[in-house]
Every structure is written in C-alpha cells, then in structure tokens.
Coordinates of C-alpha atoms in Angstrom, one line a residue:
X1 CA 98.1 -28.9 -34.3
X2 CA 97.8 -29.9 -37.8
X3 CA 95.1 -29.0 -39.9
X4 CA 92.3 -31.5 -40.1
X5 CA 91.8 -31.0 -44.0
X6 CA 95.3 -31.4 -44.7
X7 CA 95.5 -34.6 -43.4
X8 CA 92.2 -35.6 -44.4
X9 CA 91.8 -34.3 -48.0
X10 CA 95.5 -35.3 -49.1
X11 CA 95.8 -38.8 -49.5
X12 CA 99.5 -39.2 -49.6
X13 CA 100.7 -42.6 -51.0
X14 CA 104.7 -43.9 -50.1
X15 CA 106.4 -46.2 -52.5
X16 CA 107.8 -48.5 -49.9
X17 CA 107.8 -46.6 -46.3
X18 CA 105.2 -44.6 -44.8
X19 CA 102.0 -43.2 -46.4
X20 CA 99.2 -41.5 -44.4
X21 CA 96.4 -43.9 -43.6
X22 CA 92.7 -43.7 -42.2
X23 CA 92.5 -42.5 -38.6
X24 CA 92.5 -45.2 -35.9
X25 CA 94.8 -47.3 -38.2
X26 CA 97.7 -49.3 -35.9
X27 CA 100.8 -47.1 -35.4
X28 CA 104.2 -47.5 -35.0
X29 CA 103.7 -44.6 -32.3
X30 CA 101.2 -43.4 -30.3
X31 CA 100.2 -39.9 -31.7
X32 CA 98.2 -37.1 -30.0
X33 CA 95.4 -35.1 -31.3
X34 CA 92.9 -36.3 -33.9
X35 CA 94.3 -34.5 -36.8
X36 CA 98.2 -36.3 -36.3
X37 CA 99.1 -38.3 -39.5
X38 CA 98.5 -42.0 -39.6
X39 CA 101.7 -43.4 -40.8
X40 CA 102.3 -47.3 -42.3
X41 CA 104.5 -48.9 -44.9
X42 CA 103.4 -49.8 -48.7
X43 CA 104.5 -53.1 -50.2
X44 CA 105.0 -51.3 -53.5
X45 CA 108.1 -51.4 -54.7
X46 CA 106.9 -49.5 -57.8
X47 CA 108.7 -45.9 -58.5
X48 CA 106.8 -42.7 -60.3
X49 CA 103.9 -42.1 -58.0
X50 CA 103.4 -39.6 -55.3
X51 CA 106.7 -40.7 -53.6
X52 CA 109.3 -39.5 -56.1
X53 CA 110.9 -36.1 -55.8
X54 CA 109.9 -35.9 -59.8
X55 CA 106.5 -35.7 -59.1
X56 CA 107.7 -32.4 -57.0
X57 CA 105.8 -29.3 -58.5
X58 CA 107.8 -26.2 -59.3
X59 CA 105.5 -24.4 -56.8
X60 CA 106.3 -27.5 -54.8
X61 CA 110.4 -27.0 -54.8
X62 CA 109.6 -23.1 -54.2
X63 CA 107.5 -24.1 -51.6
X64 CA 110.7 -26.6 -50.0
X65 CA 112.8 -23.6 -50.2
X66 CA 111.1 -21.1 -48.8
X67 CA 109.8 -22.9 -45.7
X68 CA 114.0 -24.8 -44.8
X69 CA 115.0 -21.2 -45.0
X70 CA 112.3 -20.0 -42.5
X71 CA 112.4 -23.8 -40.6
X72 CA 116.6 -23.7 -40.4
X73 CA 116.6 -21.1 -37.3
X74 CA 114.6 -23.9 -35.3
X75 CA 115.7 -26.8 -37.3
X76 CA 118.6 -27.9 -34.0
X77 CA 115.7 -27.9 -31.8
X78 CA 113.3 -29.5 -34.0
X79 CA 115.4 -32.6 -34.8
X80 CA 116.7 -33.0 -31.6
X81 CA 113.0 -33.4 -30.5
X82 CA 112.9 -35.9 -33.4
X83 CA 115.8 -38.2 -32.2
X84 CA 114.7 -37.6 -28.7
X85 CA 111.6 -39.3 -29.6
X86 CA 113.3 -42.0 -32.1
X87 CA 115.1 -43.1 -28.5
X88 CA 111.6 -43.7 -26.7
X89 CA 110.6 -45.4 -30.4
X90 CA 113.9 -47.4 -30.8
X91 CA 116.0 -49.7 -27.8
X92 CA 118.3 -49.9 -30.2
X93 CA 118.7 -46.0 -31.5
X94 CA 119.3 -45.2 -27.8
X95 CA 121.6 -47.4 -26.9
X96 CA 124.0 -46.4 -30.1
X97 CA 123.6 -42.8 -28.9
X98 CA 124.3 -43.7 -25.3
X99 CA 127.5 -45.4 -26.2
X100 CA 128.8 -42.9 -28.7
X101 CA 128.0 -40.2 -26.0
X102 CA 130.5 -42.4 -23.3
X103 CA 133.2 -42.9 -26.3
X104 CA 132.9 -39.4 -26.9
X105 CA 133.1 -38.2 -23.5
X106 CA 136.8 -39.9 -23.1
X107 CA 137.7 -38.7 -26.6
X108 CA 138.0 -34.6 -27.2
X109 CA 140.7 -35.0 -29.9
X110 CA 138.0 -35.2 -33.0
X111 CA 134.3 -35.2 -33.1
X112 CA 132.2 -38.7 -32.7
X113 CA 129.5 -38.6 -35.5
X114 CA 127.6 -41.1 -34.0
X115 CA 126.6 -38.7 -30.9
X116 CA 123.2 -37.2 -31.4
X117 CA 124.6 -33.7 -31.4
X118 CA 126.6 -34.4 -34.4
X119 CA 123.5 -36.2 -35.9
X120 CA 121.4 -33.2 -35.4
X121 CA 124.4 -30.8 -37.5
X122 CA 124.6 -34.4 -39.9
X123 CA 120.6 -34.0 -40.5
X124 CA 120.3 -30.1 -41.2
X125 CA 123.0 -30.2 -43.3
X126 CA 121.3 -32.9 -45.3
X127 CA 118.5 -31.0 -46.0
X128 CA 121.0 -28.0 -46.8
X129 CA 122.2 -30.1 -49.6
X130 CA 119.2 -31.9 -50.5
X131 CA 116.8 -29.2 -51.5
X132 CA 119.5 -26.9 -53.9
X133 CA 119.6 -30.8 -55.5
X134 CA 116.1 -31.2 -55.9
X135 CA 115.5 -30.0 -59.9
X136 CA 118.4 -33.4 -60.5
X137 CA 116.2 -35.9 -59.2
X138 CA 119.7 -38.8 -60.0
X139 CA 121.6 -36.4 -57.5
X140 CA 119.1 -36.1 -55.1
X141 CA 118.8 -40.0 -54.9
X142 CA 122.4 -40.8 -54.9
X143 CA 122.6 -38.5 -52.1
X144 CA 119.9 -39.9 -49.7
X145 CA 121.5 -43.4 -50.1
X146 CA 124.4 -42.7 -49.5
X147 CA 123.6 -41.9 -46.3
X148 CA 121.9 -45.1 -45.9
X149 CA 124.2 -47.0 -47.1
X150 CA 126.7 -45.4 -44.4
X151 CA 124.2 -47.1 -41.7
X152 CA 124.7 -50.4 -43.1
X153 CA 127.6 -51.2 -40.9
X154 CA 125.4 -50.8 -38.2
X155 CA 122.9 -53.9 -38.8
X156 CA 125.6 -56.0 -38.3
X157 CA 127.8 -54.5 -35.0
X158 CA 124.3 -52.8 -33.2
X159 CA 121.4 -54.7 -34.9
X160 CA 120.1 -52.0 -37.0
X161 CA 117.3 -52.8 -39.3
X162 CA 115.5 -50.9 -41.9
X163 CA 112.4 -50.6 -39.6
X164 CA 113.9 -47.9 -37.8
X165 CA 113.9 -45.8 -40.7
X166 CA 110.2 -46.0 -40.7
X167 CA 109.8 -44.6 -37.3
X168 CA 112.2 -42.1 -38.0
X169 CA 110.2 -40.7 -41.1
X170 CA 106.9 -41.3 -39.0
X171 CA 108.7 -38.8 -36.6
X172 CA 110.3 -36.6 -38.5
X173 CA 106.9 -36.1 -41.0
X174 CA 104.4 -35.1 -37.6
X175 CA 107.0 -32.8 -36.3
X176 CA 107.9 -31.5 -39.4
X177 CA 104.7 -31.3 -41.1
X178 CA 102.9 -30.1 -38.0
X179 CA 105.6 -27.1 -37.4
X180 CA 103.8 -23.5 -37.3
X181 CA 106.5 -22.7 -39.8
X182 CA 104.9 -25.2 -42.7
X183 CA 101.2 -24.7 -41.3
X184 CA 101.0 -21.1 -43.0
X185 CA 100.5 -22.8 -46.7
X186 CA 99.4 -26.1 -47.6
X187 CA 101.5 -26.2 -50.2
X188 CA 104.3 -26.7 -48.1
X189 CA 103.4 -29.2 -45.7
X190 CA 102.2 -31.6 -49.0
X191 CA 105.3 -30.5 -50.2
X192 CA 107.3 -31.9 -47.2
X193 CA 105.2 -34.9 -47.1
X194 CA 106.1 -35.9 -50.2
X195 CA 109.8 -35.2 -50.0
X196 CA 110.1 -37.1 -46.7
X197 CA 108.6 -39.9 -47.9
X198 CA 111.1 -40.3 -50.7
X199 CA 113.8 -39.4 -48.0
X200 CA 112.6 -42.5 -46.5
X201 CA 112.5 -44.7 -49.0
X202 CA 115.9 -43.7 -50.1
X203 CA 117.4 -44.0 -46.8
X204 CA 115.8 -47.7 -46.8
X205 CA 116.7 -49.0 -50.2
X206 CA 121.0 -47.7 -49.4
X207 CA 120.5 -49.0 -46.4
X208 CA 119.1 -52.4 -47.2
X209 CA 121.3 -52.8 -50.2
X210 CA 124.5 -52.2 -48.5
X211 CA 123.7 -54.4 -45.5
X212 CA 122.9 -57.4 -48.2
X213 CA 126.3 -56.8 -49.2
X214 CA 127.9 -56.6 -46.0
X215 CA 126.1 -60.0 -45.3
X216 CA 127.1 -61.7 -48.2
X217 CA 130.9 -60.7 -47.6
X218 CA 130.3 -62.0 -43.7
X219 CA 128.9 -65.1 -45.5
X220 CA 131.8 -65.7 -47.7
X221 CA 134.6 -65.0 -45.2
X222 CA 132.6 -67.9 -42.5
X223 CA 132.2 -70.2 -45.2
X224 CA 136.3 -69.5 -45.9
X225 CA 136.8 -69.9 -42.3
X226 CA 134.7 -73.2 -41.9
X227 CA 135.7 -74.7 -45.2
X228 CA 139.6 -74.7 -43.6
X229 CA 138.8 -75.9 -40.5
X230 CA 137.6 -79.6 -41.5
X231 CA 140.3 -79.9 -44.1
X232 CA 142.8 -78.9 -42.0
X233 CA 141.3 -81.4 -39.2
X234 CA 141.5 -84.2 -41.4
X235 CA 145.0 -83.3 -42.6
X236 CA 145.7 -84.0 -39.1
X237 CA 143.8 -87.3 -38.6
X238 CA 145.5 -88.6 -41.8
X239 CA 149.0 -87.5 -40.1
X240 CA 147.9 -89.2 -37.0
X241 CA 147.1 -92.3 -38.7
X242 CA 150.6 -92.1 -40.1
X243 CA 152.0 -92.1 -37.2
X244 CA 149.8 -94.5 -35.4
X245 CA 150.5 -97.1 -38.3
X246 CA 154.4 -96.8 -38.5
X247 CA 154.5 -97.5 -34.4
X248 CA 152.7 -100.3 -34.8
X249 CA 154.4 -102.3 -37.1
X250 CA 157.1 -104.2 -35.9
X251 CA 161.1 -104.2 -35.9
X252 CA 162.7 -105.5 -38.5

C-alpha cells in the first residue's frame, strides 16, 4: 500500500498525460485503497515543468538506478501484471494480444513481438536503456518515441489510439510506484513518478505524430485512387458516345 503522504504531499503535475489529482477524482480505472494515485490527463502542451526528465535531480537519477537494479529481479512479473491489467482496461489491447498469441502459436520459426511475452522482455529492456540515457535528456526522448512511433501502424489496422497510453501509464505508475522495492525511500517513488510521466508523454507525442503521418499518406493514396476513377469513367462515356454517334449516322 502506498504511503498516504506521498501521494498526498507530492503534487505531481504531467505535461500532457497523467498527473496525480485530488482523491475521489473520476478514473480511467477503478483503484483500491485510499492512498492509490489519482491519475488524469493535462491539456498542457507546455514542456520544462515537473514532467521533463531535465527536471530529474542527481539524487533523483541515483535514486532510478538504484531502485531498476533492485526492481529488475521482479520486473517480468511486475509488467506482466501491468499488461494483464491494460487487457481488462483496453478491448482493443486484448484482442491485439489474443491475435498475436494465435499467429504465434502456428509460427515457431522467429519470435512475434506483438505477443505479451515479448512485450514484457520489449518493456524491461526499455527501461534497461532508458535510465543509463537519462543525464542526455535529446537521447532519452528520441528513444521513448521511437517506440511510439513504432505503434502508429496500429491506429490504422487495430484501432489504436493514444488513450491507451494513458491507461497504460496510469497502470504502470500504481504498480510501479506502489512496489515494496520503491516504497523504502521517497525519493524514489517521486523519482519514478516523474519519469513515467515523461515516458508517457513521449510515447503519446511518437505515437500521435506518426499516426498523423500514416493518415495523411492513406489520405493522399484515396484521393489518387478516387481522382482516377471519375476520369477514367468519363473517358469511357466520351468513348461510348463515340461510338453511339458514328452507328447512328447513316450510310453513305
């Protein structure tokens, strides 16, 4: 159970995604226990507060570091809690898992990254990377939305939207946050608060850029497609006129 005063005495504010909020606000999620983070999004779209990994202390990164090191034994069986929950959350997240999981049942040849398994090795190895990168702030970023931006693909073929991220980092910050191994100092699970709300943020802003993209290609390619469909149409009506006018003249 998470410690009342941390959730009460740090008033954590997100740039875009998720932000801890006054108890009894409306969730995303139902949450147990009176101490569980309140988690909503911020129309901000300003950078340099609270949510940027710049703002990170150096007793802050320290902090990062020495808590994944501890967290990493348990880290397979934390996130798989995380995505199990993300299912009951998400329709959507579920079914992309239950379909990978058929694909990859009939294909042994190579791993299917889009099982949950391989999400689970995808996600510690993310924070693997992330937290050597955090002193480079322009690395760390560029990293994050990458990943994102490798979801886009999935707005289009399985309905994805950014709103899942949100429930992801509402999930992922409880279980996270509220793990014994970050409740020994409070410096870590403000730490981790922080961090996963830039995570977040990140995640959203490759994601939501990429999938722009992808729609704006889809866009141009129908409006390709529907521009050659009339012209070709009346091609064929002129043709048929043609023809229609030279059978009914007469014989000369």
């Amino acid at each position: 159970m998470e410690d009342p005063s941390v959730s009460q005495g740090y008033n954590f504010r997100r740039t875009q995604s998720c932000r801890v909020t006054p108890r009894g606000s409306s969730q995303l999620l139902p949450r147990k226990g009176p101490a569980s983070s309140r988690l909503s999004r911020s129309k901000s779209t300003k950078r340099g507060n609270l949510g940027s990994i710049s703002t990170l202390s150096f007793s802050q990164k320290q902090a990062l570091s020495l808590s994944w090191r501890a967290l990493r034994p348990q880290a397979a069986a934390l996130f798989r809690k995380v995505f199990l929950e993300l299912e009951i959350a998400s329709v959507k997240v579920k079914q992309i898992f239950y379909k990978a999981s058929l694909v990859d049942a009939f294909n042994r040849d190579e791993e299917n990254s889009a099982t949950m398994e391989v999400h689970i090795k995808l996600l510690i190895k993310f924070f693997d990377d992330l937290i050597p990168l955090l002193d480079d702030e322009k690395e760390a970023v560029d990293l994050i939305r990458r990943i994102g931006s490798t979801h886009a693909i999935l707005a289009k073929s399985c309905s994805f939207t950014s709103d899942i991220w949100e429930r992801l980092g509402e999930i992922t910050m409880e279980r996270v946050c509220t793990h014994e191994t970050l409740q020994k100092t409070r410096e870590a699970s403000r730490a981790w608060r922080t961090l996963l709300a830039c995570v977040i943020d990140e995640l959203r802003s490759g994601f939501d850029g990429e999938a722009r993209i992808h729609k704006k290609v889809s866009s141009s390619d129908q409006l390709e497609r529907g521009d050659e469909s009339p012209e070709n149409d009346l091609h064929e009506k002129m043709r048929q006129l043609r023809v229609d006018y030279k059978n009914s003249m007469p014989y000369t």
